[in-house]
PDB file of C-alpha atoms in Angstrom:
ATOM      1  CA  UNK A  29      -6.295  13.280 -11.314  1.00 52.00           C
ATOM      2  CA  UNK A  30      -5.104  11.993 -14.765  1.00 69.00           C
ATOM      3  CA  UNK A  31      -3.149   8.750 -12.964  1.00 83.00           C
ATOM      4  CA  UNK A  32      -4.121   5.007 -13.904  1.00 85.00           C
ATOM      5  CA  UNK A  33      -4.690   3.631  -9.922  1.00 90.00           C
ATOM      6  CA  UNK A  34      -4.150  -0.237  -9.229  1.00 89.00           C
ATOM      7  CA  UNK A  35      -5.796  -1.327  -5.585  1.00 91.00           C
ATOM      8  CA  UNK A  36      -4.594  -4.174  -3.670  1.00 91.00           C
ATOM      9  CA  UNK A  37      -6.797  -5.536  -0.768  1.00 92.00           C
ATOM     10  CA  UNK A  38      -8.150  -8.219   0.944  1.00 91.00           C
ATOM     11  CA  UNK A  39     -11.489  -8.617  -0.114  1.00 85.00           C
ATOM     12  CA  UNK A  40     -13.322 -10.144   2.570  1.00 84.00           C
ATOM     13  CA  UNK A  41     -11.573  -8.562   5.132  1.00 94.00           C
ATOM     14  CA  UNK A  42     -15.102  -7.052   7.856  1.00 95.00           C
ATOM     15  CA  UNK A  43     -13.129  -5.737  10.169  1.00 97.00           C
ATOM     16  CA  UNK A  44     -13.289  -2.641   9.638  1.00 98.00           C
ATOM     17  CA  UNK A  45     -15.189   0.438  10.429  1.00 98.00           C
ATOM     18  CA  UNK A  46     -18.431   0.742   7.979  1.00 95.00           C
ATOM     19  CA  UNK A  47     -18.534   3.546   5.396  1.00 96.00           C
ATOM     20  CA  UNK A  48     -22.624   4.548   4.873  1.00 94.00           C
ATOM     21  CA  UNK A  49     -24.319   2.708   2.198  1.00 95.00           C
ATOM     22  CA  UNK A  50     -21.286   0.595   1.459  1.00 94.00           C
ATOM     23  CA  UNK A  51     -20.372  -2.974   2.024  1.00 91.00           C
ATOM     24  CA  UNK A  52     -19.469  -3.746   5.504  1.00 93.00           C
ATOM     25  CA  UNK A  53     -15.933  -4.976   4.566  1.00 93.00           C
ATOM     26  CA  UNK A  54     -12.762  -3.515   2.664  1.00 94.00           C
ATOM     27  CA  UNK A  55     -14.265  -4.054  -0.812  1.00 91.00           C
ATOM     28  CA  UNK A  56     -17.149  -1.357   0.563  1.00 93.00           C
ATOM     29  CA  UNK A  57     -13.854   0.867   0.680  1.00 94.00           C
ATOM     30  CA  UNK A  58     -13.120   0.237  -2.934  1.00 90.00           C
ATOM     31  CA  UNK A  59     -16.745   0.588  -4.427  1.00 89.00           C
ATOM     32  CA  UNK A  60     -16.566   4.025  -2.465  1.00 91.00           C
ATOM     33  CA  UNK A  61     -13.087   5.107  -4.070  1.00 91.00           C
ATOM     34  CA  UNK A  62     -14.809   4.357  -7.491  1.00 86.00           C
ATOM     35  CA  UNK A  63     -17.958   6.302  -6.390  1.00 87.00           C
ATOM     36  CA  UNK A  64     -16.600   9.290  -5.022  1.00 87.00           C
ATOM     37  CA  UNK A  65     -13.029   9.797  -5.397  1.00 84.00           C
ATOM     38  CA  UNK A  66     -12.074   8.046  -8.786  1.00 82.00           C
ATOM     39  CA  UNK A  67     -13.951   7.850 -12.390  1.00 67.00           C
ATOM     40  CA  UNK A  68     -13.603   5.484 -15.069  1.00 59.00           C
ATOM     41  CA  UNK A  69     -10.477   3.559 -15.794  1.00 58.00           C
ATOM     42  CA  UNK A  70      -8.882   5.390 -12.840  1.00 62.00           C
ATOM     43  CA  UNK A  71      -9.410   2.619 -11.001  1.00 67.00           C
ATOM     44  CA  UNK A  72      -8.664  -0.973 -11.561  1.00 61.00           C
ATOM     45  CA  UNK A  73      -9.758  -3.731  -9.188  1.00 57.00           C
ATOM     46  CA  UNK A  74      -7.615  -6.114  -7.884  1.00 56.00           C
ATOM     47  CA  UNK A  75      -8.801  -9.879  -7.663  1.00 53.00           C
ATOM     48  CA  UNK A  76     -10.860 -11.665  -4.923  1.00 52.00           C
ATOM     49  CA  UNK A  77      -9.057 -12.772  -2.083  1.00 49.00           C
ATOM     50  CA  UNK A  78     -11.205 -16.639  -2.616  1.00 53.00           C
ATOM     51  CA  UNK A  79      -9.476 -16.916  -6.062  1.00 52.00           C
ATOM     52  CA  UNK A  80      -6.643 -19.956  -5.974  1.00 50.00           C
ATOM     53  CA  UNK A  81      -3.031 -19.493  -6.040  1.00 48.00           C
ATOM     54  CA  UNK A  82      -1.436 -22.565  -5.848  1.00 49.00           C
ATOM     55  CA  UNK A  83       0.169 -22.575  -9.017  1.00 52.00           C
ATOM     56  CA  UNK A  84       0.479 -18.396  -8.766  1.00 54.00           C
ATOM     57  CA  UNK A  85       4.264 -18.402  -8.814  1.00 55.00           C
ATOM     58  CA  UNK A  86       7.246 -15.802 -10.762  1.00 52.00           C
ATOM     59  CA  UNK A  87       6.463 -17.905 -13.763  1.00 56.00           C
ATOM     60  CA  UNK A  88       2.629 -17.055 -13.965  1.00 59.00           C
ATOM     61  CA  UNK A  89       2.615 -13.953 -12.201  1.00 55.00           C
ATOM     62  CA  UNK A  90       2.502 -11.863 -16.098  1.00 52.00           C
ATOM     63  CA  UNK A  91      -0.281 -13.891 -17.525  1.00 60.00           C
ATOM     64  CA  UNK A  92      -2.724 -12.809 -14.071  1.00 62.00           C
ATOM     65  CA  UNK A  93      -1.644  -9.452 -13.298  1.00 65.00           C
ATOM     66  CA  UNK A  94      -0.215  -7.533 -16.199  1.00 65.00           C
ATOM     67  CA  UNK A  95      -2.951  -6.186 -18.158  1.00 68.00           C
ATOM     68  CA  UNK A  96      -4.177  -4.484 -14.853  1.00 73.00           C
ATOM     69  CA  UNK A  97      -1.220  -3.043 -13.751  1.00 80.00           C
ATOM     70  CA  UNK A  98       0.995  -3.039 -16.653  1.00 74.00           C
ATOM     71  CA  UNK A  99      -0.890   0.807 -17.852  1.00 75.00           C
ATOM     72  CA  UNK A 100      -0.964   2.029 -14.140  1.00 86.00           C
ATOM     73  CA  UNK A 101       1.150   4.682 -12.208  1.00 90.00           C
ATOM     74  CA  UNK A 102       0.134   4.140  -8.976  1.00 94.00           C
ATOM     75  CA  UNK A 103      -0.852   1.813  -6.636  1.00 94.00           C
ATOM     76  CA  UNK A 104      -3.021   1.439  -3.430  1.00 96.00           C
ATOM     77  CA  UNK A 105      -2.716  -0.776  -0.901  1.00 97.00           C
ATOM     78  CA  UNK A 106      -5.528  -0.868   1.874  1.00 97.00           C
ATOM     79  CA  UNK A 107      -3.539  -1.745   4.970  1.00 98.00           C
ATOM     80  CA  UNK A 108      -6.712  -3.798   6.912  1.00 98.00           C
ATOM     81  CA  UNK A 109      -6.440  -5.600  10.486  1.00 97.00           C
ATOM     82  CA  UNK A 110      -7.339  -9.236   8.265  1.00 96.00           C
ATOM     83  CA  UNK A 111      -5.401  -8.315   5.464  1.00 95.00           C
ATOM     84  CA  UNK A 112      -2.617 -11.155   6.253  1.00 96.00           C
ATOM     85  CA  UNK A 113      -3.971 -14.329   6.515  1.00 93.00           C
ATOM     86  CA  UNK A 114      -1.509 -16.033   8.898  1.00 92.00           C
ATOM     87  CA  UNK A 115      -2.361 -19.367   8.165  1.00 92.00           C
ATOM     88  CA  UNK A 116      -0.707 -19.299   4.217  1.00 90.00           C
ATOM     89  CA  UNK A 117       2.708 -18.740   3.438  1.00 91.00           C
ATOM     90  CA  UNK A 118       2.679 -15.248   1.751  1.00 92.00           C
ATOM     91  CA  UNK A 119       3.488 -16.028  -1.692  1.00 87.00           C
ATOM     92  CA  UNK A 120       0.455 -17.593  -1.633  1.00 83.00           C
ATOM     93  CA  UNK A 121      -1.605 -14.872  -1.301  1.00 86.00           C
ATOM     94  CA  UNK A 122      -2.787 -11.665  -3.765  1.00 83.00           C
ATOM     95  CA  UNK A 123      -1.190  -9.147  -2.068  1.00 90.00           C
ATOM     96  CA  UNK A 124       2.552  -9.804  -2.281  1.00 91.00           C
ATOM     97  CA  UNK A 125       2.478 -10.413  -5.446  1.00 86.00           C
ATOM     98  CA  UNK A 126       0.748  -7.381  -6.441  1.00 88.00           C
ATOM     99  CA  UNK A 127       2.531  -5.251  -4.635  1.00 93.00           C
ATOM    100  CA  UNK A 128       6.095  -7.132  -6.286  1.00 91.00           C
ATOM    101  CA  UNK A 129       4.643  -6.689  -9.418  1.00 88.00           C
ATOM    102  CA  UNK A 130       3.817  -3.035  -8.903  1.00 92.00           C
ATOM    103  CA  UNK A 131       7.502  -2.165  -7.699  1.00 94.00           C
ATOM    104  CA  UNK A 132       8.991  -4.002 -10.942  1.00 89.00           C
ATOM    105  CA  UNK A 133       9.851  -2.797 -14.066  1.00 81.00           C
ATOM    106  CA  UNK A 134       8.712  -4.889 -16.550  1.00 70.00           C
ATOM    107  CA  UNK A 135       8.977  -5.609 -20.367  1.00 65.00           C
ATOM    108  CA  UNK A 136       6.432  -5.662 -22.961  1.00 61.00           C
ATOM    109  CA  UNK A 137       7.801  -6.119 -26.338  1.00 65.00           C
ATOM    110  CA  UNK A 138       9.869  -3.151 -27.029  1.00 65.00           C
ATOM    111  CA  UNK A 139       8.537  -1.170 -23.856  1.00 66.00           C
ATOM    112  CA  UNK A 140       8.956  -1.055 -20.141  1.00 65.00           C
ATOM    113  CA  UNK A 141       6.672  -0.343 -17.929  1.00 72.00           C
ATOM    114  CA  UNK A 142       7.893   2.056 -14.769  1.00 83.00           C
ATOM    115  CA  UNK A 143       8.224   0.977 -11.160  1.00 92.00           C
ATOM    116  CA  UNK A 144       4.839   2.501  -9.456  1.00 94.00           C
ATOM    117  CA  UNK A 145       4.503   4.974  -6.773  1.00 96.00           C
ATOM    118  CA  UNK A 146       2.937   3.167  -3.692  1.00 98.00           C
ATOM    119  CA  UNK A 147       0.607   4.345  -0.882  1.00 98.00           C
ATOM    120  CA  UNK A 148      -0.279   2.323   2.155  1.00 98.00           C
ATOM    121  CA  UNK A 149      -3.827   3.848   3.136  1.00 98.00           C
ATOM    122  CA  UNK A 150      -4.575   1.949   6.299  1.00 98.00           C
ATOM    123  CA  UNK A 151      -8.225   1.876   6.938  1.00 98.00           C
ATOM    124  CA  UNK A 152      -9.697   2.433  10.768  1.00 98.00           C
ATOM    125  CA  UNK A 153     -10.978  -1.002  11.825  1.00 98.00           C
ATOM    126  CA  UNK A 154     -14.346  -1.841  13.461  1.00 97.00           C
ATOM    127  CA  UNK A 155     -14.216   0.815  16.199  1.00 97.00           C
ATOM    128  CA  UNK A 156     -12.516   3.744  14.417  1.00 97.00           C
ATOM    129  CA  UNK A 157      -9.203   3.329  15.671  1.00 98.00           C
ATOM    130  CA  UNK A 158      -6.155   3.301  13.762  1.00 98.00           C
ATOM    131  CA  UNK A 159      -3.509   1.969  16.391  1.00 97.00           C
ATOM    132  CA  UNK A 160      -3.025  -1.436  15.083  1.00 98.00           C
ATOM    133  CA  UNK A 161      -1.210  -0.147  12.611  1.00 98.00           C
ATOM    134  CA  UNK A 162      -0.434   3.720  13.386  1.00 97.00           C
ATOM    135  CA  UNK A 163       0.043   4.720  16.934  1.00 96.00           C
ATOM    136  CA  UNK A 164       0.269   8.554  17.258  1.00 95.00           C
ATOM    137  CA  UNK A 165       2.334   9.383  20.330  1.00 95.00           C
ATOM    138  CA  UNK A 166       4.278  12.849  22.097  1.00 96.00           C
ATOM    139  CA  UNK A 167       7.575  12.649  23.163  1.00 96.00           C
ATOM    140  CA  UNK A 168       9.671  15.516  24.979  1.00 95.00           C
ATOM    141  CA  UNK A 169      12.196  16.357  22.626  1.00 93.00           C
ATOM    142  CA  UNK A 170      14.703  18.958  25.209  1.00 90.00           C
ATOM    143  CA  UNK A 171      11.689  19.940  26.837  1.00 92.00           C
ATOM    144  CA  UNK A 172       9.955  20.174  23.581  1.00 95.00           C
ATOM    145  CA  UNK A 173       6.643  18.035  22.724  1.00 96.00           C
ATOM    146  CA  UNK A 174       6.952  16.045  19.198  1.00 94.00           C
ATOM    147  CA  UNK A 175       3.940  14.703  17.771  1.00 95.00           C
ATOM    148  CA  UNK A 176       5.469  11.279  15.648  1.00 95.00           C
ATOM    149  CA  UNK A 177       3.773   8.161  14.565  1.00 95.00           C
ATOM    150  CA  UNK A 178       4.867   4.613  15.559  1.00 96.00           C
ATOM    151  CA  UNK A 179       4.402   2.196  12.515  1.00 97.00           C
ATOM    152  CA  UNK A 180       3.480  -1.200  13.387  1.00 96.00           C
ATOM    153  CA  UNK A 181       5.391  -2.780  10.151  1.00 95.00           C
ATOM    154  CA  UNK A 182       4.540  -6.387  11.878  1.00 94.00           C
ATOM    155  CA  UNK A 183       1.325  -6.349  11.049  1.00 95.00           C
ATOM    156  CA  UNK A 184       1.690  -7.237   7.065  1.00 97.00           C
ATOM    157  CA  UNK A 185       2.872  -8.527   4.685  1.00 97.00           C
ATOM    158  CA  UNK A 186       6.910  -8.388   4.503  1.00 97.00           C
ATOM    159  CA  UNK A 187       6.960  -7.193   1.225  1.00 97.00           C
ATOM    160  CA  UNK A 188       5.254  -4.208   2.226  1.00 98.00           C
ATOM    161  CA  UNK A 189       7.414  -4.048   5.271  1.00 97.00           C
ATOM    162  CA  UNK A 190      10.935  -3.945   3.718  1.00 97.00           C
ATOM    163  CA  UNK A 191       9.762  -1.537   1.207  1.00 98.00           C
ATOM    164  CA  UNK A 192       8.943   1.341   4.078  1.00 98.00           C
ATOM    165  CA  UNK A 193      12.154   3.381   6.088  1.00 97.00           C
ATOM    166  CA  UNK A 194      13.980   1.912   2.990  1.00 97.00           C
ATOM    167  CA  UNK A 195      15.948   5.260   2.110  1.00 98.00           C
ATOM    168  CA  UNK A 196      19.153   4.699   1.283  1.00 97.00           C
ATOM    169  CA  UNK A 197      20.518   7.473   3.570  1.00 96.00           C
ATOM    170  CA  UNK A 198      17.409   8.959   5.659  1.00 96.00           C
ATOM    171  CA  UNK A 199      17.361  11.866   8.202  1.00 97.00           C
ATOM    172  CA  UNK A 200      16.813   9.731  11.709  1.00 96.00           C
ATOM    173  CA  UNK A 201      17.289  11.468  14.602  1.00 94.00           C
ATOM    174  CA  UNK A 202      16.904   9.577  18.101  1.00 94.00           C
ATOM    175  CA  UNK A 203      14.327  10.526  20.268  1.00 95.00           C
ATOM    176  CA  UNK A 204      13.614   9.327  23.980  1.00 94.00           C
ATOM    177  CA  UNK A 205      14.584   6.089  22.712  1.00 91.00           C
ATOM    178  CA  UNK A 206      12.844   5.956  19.885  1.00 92.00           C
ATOM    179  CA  UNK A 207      13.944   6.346  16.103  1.00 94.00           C
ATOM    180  CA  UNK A 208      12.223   9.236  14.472  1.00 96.00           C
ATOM    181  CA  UNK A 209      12.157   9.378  10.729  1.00 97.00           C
ATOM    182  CA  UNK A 210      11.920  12.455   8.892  1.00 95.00           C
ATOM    183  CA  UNK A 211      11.058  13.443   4.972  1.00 95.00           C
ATOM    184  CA  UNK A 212       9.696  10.918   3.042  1.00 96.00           C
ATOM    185  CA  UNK A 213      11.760   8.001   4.375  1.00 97.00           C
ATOM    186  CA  UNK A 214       9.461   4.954   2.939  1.00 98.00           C
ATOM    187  CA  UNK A 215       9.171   4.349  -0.726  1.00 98.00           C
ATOM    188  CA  UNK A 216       5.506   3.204   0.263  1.00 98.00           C
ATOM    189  CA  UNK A 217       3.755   5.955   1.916  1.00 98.00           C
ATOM    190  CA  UNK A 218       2.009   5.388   4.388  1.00 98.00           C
ATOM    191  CA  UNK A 219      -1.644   7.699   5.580  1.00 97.00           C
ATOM    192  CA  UNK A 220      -4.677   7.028   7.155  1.00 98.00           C
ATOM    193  CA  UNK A 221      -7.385   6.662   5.492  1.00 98.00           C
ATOM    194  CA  UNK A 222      -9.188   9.980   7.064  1.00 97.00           C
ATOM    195  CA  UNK A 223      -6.169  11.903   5.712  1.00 97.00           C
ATOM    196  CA  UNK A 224      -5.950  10.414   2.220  1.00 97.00           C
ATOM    197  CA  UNK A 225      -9.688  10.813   1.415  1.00 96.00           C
ATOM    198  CA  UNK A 226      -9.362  14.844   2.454  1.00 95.00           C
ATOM    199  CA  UNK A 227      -6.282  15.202  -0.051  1.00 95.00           C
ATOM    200  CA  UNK A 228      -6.808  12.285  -2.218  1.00 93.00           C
ATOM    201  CA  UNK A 229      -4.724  14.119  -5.217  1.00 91.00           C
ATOM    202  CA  UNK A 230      -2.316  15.672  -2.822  1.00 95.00           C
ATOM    203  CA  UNK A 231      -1.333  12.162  -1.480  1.00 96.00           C
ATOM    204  CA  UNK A 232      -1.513  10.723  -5.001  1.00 94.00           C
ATOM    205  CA  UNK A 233       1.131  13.437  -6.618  1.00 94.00           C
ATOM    206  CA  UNK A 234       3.573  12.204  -3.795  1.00 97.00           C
ATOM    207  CA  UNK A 235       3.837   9.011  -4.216  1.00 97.00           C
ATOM    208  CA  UNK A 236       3.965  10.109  -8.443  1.00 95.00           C
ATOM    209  CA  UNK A 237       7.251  12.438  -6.528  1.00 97.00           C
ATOM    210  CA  UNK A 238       8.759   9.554  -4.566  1.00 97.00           C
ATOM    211  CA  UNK A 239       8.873   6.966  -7.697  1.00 96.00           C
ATOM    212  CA  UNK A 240      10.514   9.644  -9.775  1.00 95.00           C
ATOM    213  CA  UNK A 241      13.561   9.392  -7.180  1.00 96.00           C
ATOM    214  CA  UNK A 242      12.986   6.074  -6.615  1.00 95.00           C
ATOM    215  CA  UNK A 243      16.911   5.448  -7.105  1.00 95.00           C
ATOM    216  CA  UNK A 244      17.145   7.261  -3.338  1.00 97.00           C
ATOM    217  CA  UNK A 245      15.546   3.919  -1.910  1.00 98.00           C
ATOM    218  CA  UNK A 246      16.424   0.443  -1.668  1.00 97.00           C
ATOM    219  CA  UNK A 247      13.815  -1.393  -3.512  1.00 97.00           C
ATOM    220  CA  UNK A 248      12.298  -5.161  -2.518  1.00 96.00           C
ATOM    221  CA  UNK A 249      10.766  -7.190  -5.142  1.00 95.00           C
ATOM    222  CA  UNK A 250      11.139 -10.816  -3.510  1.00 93.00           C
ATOM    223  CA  UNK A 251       8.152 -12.555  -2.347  1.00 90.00           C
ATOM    224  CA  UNK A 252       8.695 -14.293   0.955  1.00 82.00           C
TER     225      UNK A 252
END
């Protein structure tokens, strides 16, 4: 693959369909990436979601994340049904500030790091299904059936959110009522996870694509 990968998740998160001789949770996920679909330094574990933040603000944010994502490319976040946890203001959680730090570039010294390319993998939850976050729906387009995917950006983080049907000028066409996307309108991609682990280096290559013309997307940094 010969890309550094950052992954962002919520550890603890159980609600979500089993993978076979893995932990019954999203970290199960992970260990299998590492296992299977990534090798050595490929791969660098985020932090567990138990770990305190309370005094994990802008100012401290270099000190606990940089040396993992400073050498990275690319980063992963596994979209989960638990992944928000409602009752904490975001910027006190792991995720937005991963993902912020991921979009950023920053300084070392005399060198910047680049802004990474993003995927949103969303993982199936406990029965398979996908739909709390992807609903796949047909609509009659002139007579015409088109197979396009509702997004539920609601369910995360806002960070994540703002940073998806952020081109600056993206090809929307309007469709039965709905607003239908086309090309790669997010600067996070977005995939199921069934998808991404049949073209792992296929999906990681695009989002390598998007952050090369990142300057065709409006970019969010700000943790809410």
């Amino acid at each position: 693959m010969g890309h550094k990968i950052f992954v962002s998740y919520k550890y603890a998160d159980e609600d979500v369909q089993p993978l076979t001789g893995y932990k019954s949770s999203v970290r199960g996920y992970v260990d299998y990436l590492q296992d299977i679909k990534f090798s050595g330094d490929d791969l660098n574990k985020a932090e567990k979601d138990d770990e305190d933040l309370s005094e994990f603000k802008e100012n401290t944010i270099k000190g606990k994340l940089k040396d993992k994502i400073w050498d990275s490319s690319v980063t992963i976040i596994l979209i989960s049904p638990n992944m928000v946890d409602l009752s904490k203001p975001e910027e006190d959680q792991w995720i937005p500030w991963e993902v912020s730090y991921s979009l950023k570039n920053i300084r070392r010294t005399d060198f910047s790091s680049r802004t990474n390319g993003i995927l949103a993998v969303v993982l199936p939850d406990r029965c398979g299904s996908y739909d709390y976050f992807i609903k796949d729906l047909v609509l009659n387009d002139g007579g015409k059936d088109v197979a396009v995917r509702e997004i539920q950006t609601s369910n995360t983080f806002k960070i994540i959110s703002n940073n998806m049907f952020n081109q600056t000028n993206p090809n929307i066409r309007n469709i039965q009522g709905h607003k239908v996307y086309y090309g790669e309108s997010s600067y996070i991609k977005i995939i199921k996870w069934s998808d991404f682990i049949d073209k792992t280096d296929d999906y990681i290559e695009k989002a390598i694509s998007i952050r090369d013309n990142c300057s065709e997307y409006r970019l969010n940094t700000k943790v809410k």
